[in-house]
Short mmCIF file of N, CA, C and O in Angstrom, two decimals:
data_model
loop_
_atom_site.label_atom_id
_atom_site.label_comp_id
_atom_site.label_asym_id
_atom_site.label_seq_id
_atom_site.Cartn_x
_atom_site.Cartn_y
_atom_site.Cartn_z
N UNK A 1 58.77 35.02 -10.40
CA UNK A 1 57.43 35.43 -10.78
C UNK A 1 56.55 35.32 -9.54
O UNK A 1 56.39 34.27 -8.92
N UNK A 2 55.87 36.70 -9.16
CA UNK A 2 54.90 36.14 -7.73
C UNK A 2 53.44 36.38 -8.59
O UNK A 2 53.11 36.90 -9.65
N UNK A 3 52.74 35.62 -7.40
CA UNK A 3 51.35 35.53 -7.76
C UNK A 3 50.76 36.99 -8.31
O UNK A 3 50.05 36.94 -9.31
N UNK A 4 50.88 37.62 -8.02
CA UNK A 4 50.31 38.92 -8.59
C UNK A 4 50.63 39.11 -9.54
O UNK A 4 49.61 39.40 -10.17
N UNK A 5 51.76 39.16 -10.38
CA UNK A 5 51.94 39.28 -11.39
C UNK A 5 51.65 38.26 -12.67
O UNK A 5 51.50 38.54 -13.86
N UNK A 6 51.62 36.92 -11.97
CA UNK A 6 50.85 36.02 -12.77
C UNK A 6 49.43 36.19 -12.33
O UNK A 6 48.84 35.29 -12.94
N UNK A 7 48.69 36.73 -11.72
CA UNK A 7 47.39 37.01 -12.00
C UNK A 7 46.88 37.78 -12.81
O UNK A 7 45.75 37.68 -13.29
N UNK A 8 47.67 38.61 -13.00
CA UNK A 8 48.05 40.20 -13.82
C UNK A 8 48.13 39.52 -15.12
O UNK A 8 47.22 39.96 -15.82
N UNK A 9 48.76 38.73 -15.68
CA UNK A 9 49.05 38.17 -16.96
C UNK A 9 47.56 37.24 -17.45
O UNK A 9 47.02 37.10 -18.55
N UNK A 10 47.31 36.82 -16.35
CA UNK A 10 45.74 36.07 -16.51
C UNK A 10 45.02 36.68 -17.24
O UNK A 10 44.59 36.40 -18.36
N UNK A 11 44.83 37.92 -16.35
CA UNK A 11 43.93 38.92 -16.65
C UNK A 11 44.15 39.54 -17.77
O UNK A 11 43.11 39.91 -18.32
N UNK A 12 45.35 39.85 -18.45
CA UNK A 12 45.76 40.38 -19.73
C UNK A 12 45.22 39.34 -21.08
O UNK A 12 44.83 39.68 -22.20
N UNK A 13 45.36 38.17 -20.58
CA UNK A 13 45.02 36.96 -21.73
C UNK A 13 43.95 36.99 -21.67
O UNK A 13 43.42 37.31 -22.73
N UNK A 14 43.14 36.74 -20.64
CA UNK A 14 41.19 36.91 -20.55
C UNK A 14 40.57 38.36 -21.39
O UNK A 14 39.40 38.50 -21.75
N UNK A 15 41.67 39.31 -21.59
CA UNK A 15 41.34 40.41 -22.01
C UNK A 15 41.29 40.03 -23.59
O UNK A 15 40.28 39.89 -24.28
N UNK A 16 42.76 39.90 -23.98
CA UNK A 16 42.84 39.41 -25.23
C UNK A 16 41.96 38.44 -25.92
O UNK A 16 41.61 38.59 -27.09
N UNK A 17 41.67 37.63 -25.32
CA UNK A 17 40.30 35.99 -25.33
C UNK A 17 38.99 36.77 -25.78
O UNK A 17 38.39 36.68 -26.85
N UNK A 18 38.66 37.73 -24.44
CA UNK A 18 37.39 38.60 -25.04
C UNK A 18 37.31 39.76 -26.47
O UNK A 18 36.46 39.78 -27.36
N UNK A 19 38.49 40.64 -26.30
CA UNK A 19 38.85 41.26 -27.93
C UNK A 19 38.68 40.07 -29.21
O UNK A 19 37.84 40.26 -30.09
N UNK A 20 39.47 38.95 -29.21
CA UNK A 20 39.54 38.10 -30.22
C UNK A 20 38.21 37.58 -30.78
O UNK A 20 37.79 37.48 -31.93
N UNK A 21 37.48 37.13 -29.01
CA UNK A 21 36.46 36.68 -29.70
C UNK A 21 35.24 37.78 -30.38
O UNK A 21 34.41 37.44 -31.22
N UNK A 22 35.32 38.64 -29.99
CA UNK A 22 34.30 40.07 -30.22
C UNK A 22 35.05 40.33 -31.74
O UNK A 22 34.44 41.05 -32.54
N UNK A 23 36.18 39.84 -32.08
CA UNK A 23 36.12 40.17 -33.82
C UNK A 23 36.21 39.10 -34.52
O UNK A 23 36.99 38.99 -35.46
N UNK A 24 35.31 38.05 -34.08
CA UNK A 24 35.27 36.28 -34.90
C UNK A 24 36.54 35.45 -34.40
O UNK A 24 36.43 34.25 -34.15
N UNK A 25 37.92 36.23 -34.25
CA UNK A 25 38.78 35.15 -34.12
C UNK A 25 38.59 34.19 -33.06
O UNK A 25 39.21 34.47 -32.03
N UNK A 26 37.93 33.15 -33.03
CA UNK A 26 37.39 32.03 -32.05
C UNK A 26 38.52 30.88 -32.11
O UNK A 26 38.13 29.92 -31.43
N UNK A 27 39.71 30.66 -32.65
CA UNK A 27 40.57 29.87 -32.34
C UNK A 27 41.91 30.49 -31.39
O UNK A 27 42.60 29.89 -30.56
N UNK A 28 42.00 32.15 -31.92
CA UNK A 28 42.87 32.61 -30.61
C UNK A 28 42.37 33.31 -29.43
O UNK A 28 43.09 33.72 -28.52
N UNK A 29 40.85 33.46 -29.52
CA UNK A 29 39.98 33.49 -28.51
C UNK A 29 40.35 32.17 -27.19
O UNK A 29 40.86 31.99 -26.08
N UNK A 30 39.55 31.47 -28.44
CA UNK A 30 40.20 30.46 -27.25
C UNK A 30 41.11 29.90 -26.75
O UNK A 30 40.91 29.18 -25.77
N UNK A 31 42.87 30.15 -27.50
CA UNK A 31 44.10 30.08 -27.00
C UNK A 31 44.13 30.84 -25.83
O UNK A 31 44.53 30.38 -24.76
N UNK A 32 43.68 32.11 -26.00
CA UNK A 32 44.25 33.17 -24.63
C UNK A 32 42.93 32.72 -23.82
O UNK A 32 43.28 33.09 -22.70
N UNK A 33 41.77 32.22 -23.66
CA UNK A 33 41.44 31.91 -22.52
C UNK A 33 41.80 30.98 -21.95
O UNK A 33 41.59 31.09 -20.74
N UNK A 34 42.31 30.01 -22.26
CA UNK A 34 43.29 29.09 -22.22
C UNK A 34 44.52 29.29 -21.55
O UNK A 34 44.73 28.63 -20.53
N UNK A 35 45.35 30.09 -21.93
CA UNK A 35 46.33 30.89 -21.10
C UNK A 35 45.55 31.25 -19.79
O UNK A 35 45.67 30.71 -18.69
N UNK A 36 44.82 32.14 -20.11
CA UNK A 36 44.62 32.93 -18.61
C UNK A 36 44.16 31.74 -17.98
O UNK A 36 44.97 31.60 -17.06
N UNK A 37 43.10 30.52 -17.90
CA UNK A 37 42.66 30.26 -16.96
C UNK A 37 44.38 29.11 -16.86
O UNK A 37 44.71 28.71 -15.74
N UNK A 38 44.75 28.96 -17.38
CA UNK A 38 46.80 28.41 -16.41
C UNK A 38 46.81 29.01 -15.75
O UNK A 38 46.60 28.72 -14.57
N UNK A 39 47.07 30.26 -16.23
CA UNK A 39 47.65 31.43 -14.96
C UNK A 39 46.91 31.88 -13.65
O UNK A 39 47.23 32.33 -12.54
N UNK A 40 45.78 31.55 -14.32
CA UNK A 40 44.76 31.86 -12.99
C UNK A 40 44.64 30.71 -11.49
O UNK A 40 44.48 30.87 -10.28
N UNK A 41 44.82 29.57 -12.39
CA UNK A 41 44.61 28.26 -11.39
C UNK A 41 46.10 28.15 -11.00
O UNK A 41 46.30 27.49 -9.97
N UNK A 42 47.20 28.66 -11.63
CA UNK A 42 48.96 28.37 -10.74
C UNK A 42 48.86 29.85 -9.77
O UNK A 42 49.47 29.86 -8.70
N UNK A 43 48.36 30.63 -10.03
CA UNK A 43 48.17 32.23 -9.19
C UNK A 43 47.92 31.55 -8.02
O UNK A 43 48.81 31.41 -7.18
N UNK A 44 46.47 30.97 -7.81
CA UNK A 44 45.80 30.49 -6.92
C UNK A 44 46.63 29.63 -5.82
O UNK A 44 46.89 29.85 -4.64
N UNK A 45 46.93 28.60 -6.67
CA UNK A 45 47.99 27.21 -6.11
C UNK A 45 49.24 28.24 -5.65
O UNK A 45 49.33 27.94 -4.46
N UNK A 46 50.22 29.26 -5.88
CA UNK A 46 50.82 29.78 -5.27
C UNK A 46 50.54 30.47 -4.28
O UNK A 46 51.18 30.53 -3.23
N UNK A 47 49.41 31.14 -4.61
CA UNK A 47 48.82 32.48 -3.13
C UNK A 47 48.49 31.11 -1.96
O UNK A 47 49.17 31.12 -0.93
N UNK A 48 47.62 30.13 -2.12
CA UNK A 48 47.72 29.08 -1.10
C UNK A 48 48.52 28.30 -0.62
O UNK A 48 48.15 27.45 0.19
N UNK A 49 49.84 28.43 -1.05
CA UNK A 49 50.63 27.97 -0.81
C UNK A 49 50.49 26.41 -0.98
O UNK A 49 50.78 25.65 -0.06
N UNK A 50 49.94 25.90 -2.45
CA UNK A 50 49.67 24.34 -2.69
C UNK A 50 50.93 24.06 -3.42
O UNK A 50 51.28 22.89 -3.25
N UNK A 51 51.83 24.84 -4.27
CA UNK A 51 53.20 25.18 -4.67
C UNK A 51 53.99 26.27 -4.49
O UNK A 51 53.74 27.41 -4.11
N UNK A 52 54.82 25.83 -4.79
CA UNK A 52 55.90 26.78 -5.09
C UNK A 52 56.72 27.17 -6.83
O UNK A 52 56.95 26.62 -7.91
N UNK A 53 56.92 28.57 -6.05
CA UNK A 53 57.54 28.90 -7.89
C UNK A 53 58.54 28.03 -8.78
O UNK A 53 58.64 28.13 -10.00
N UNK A 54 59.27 27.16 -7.98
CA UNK A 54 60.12 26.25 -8.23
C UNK A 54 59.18 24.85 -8.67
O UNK A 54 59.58 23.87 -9.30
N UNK A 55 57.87 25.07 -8.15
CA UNK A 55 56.95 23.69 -9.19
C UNK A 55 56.62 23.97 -10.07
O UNK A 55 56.10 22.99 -10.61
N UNK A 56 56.53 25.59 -11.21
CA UNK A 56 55.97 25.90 -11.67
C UNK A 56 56.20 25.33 -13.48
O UNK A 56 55.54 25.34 -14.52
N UNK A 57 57.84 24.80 -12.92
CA UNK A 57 58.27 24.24 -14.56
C UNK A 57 57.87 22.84 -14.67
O UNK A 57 57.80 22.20 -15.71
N UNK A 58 57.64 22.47 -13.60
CA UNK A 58 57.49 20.76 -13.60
C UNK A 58 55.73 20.82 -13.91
O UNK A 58 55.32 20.26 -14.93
N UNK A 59 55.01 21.33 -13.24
CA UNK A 59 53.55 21.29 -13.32
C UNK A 59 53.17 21.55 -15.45
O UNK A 59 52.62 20.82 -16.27
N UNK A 60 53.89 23.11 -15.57
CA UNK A 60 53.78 23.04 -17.18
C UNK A 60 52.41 23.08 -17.29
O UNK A 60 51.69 23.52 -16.39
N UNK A 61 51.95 22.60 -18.47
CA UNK A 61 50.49 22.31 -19.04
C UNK A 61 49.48 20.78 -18.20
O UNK A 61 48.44 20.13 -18.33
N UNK A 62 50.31 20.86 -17.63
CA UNK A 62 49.92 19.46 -16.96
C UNK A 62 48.98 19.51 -15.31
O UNK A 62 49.40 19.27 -14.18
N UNK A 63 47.89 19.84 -15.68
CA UNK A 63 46.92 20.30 -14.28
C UNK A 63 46.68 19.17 -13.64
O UNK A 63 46.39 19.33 -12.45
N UNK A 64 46.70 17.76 -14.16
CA UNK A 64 46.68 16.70 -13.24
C UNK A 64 47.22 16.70 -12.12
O UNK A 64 46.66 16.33 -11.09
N UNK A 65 48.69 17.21 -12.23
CA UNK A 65 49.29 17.61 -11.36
C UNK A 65 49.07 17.76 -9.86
O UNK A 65 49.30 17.05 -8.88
N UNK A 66 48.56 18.93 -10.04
CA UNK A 66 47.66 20.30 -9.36
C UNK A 66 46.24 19.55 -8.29
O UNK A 66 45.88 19.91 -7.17
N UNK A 67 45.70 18.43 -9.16
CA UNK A 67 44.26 18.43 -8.73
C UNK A 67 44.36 17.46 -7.08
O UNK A 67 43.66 17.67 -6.09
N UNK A 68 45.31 16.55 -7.22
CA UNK A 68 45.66 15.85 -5.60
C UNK A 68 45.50 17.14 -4.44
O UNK A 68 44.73 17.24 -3.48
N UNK A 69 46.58 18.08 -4.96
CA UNK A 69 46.66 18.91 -4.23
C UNK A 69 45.43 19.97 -3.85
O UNK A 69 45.20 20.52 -2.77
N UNK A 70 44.76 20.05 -5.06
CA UNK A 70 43.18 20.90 -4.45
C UNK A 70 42.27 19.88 -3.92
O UNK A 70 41.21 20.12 -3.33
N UNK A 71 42.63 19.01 -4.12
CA UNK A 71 41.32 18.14 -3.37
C UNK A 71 41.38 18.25 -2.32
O UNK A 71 40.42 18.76 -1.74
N UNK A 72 42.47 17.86 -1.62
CA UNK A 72 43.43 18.00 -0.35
C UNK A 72 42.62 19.38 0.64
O UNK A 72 41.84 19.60 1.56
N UNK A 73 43.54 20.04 -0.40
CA UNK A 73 42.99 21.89 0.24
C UNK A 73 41.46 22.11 0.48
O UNK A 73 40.88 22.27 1.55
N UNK A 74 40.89 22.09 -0.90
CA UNK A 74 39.35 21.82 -0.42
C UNK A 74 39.07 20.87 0.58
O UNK A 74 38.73 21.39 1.65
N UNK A 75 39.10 19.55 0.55
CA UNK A 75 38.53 19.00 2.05
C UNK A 75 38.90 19.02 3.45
O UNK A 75 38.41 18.32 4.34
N UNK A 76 39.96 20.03 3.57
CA UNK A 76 40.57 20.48 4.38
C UNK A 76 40.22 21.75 5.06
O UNK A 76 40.20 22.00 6.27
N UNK A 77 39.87 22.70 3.73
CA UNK A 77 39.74 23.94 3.95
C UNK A 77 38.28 23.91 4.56
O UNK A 77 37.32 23.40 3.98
N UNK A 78 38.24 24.62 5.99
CA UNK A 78 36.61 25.09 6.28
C UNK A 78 35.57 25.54 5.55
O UNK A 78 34.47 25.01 5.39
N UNK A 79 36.04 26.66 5.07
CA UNK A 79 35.85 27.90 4.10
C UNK A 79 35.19 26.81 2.61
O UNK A 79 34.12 27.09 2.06
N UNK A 80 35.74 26.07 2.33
CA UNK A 80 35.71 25.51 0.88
C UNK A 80 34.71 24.72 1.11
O UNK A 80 33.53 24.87 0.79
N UNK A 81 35.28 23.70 1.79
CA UNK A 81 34.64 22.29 2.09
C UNK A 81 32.52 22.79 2.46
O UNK A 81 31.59 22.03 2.19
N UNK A 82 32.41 23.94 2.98
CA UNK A 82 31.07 24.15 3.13
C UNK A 82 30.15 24.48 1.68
O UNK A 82 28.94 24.62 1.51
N UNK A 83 31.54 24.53 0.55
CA UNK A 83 30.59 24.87 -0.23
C UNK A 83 30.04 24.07 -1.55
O UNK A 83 29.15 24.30 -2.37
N UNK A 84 30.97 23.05 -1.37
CA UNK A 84 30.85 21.67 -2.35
C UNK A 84 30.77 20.17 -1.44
O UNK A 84 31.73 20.02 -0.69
N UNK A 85 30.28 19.65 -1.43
CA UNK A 85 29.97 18.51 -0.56
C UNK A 85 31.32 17.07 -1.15
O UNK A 85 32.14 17.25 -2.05
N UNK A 86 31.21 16.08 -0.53
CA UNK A 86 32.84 15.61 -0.71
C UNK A 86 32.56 14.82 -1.81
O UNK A 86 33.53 14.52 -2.50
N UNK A 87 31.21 14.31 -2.24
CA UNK A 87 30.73 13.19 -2.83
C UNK A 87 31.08 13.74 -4.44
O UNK A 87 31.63 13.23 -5.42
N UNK A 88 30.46 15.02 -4.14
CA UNK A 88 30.67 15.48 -5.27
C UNK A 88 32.18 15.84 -6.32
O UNK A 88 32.51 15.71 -7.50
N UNK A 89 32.79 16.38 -4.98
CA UNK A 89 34.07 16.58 -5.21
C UNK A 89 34.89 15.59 -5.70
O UNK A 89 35.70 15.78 -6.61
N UNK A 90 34.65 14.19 -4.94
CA UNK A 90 35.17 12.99 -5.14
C UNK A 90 35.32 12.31 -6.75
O UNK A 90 36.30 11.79 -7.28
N UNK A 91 33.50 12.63 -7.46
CA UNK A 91 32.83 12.51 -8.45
C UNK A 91 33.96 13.25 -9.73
O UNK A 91 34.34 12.55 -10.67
N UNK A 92 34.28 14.38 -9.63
CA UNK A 92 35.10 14.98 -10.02
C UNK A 92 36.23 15.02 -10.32
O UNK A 92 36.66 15.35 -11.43
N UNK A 93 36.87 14.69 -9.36
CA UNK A 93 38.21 13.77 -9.29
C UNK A 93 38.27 12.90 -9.82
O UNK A 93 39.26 12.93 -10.54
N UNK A 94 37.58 11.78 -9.93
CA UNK A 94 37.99 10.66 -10.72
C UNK A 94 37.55 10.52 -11.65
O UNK A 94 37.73 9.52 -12.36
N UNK A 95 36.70 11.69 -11.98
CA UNK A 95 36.43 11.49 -13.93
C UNK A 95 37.86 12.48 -14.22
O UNK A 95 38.65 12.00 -15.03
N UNK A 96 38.09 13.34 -13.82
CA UNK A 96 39.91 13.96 -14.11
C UNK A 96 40.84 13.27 -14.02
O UNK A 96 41.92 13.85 -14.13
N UNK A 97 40.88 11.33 -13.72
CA UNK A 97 41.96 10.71 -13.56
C UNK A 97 41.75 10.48 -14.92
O UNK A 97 42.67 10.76 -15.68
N UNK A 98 40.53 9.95 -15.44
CA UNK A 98 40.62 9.39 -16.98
C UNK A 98 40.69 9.73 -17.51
O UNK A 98 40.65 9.09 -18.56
N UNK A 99 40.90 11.28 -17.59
CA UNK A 99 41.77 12.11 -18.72
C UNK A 99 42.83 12.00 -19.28
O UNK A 99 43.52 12.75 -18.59
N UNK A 100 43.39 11.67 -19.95
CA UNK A 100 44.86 11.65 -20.61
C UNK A 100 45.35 13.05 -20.49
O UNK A 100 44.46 13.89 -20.60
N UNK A 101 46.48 13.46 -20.30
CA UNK A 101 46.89 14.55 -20.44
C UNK A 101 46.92 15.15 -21.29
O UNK A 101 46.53 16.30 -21.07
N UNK A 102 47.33 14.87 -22.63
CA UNK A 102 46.72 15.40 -23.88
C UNK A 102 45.63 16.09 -23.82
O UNK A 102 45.54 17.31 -23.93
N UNK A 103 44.57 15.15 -23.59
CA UNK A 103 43.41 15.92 -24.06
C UNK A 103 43.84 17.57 -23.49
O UNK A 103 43.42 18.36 -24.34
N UNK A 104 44.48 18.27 -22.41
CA UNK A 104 44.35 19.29 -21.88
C UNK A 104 45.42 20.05 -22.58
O UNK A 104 45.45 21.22 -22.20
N UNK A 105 46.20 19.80 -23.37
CA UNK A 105 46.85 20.37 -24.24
C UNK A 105 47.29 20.26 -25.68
O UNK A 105 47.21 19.32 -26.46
N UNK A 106 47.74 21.42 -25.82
CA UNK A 106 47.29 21.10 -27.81
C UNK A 106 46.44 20.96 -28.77
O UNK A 106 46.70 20.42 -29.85
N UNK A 107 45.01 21.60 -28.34
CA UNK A 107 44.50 21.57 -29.18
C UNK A 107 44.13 21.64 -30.36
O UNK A 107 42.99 21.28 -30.67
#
């Protein structure tokens, strides 16, 4: 699976998310936005090379995962780092440690 084509699938679920919700269905509305934004944030993490397609079964529903690794990239990245300050970023991060993983799946 390359990034394009899981961006492509993003974009198909964000589609579906907006149809669903435009005819009341607001519980598979919000399944497929749900989908797409996975697909959108592993698209990303692959085009940057923060994984590989071979992390993609281990990561799963599980974005905790993921977030070491964007912190990383963001305070690293030039480009990024100018546009969120670290304090903040930091702030962020560690209210996402006290998440249980659950909470991010299964609703």
């Amino acid at each position: 699976m390359n990034t394009d084509y899981l961006f492509q699938l993003s974009f198909e679920d964000l589609k579906v998310s907006k149809l669903t919700y435009k005819n009341g269905n607001f519980s598979n509305s919000l399944y497929h936005f749900h989908q797409s934004q996975e697909k959108l944030i592993k698209s990303i993490a692959l085009k940057i090379n923060l994984i590989e397609e071979k992390d993609l079964k281990k990561i799963s529903h599980n974005f905790i995962k993921l977030y070491d690794k964007y912190i990383e990239y963001i305070k690293t990245s030039p480009i990024v780092s100018n546009l969120i300050n670290e304090a903040d970023l930091m702030d962020i991060h560690e209210k996402s440690k006290q998440l249980e993983p659950s909470e991010f799946v299964g609703f």
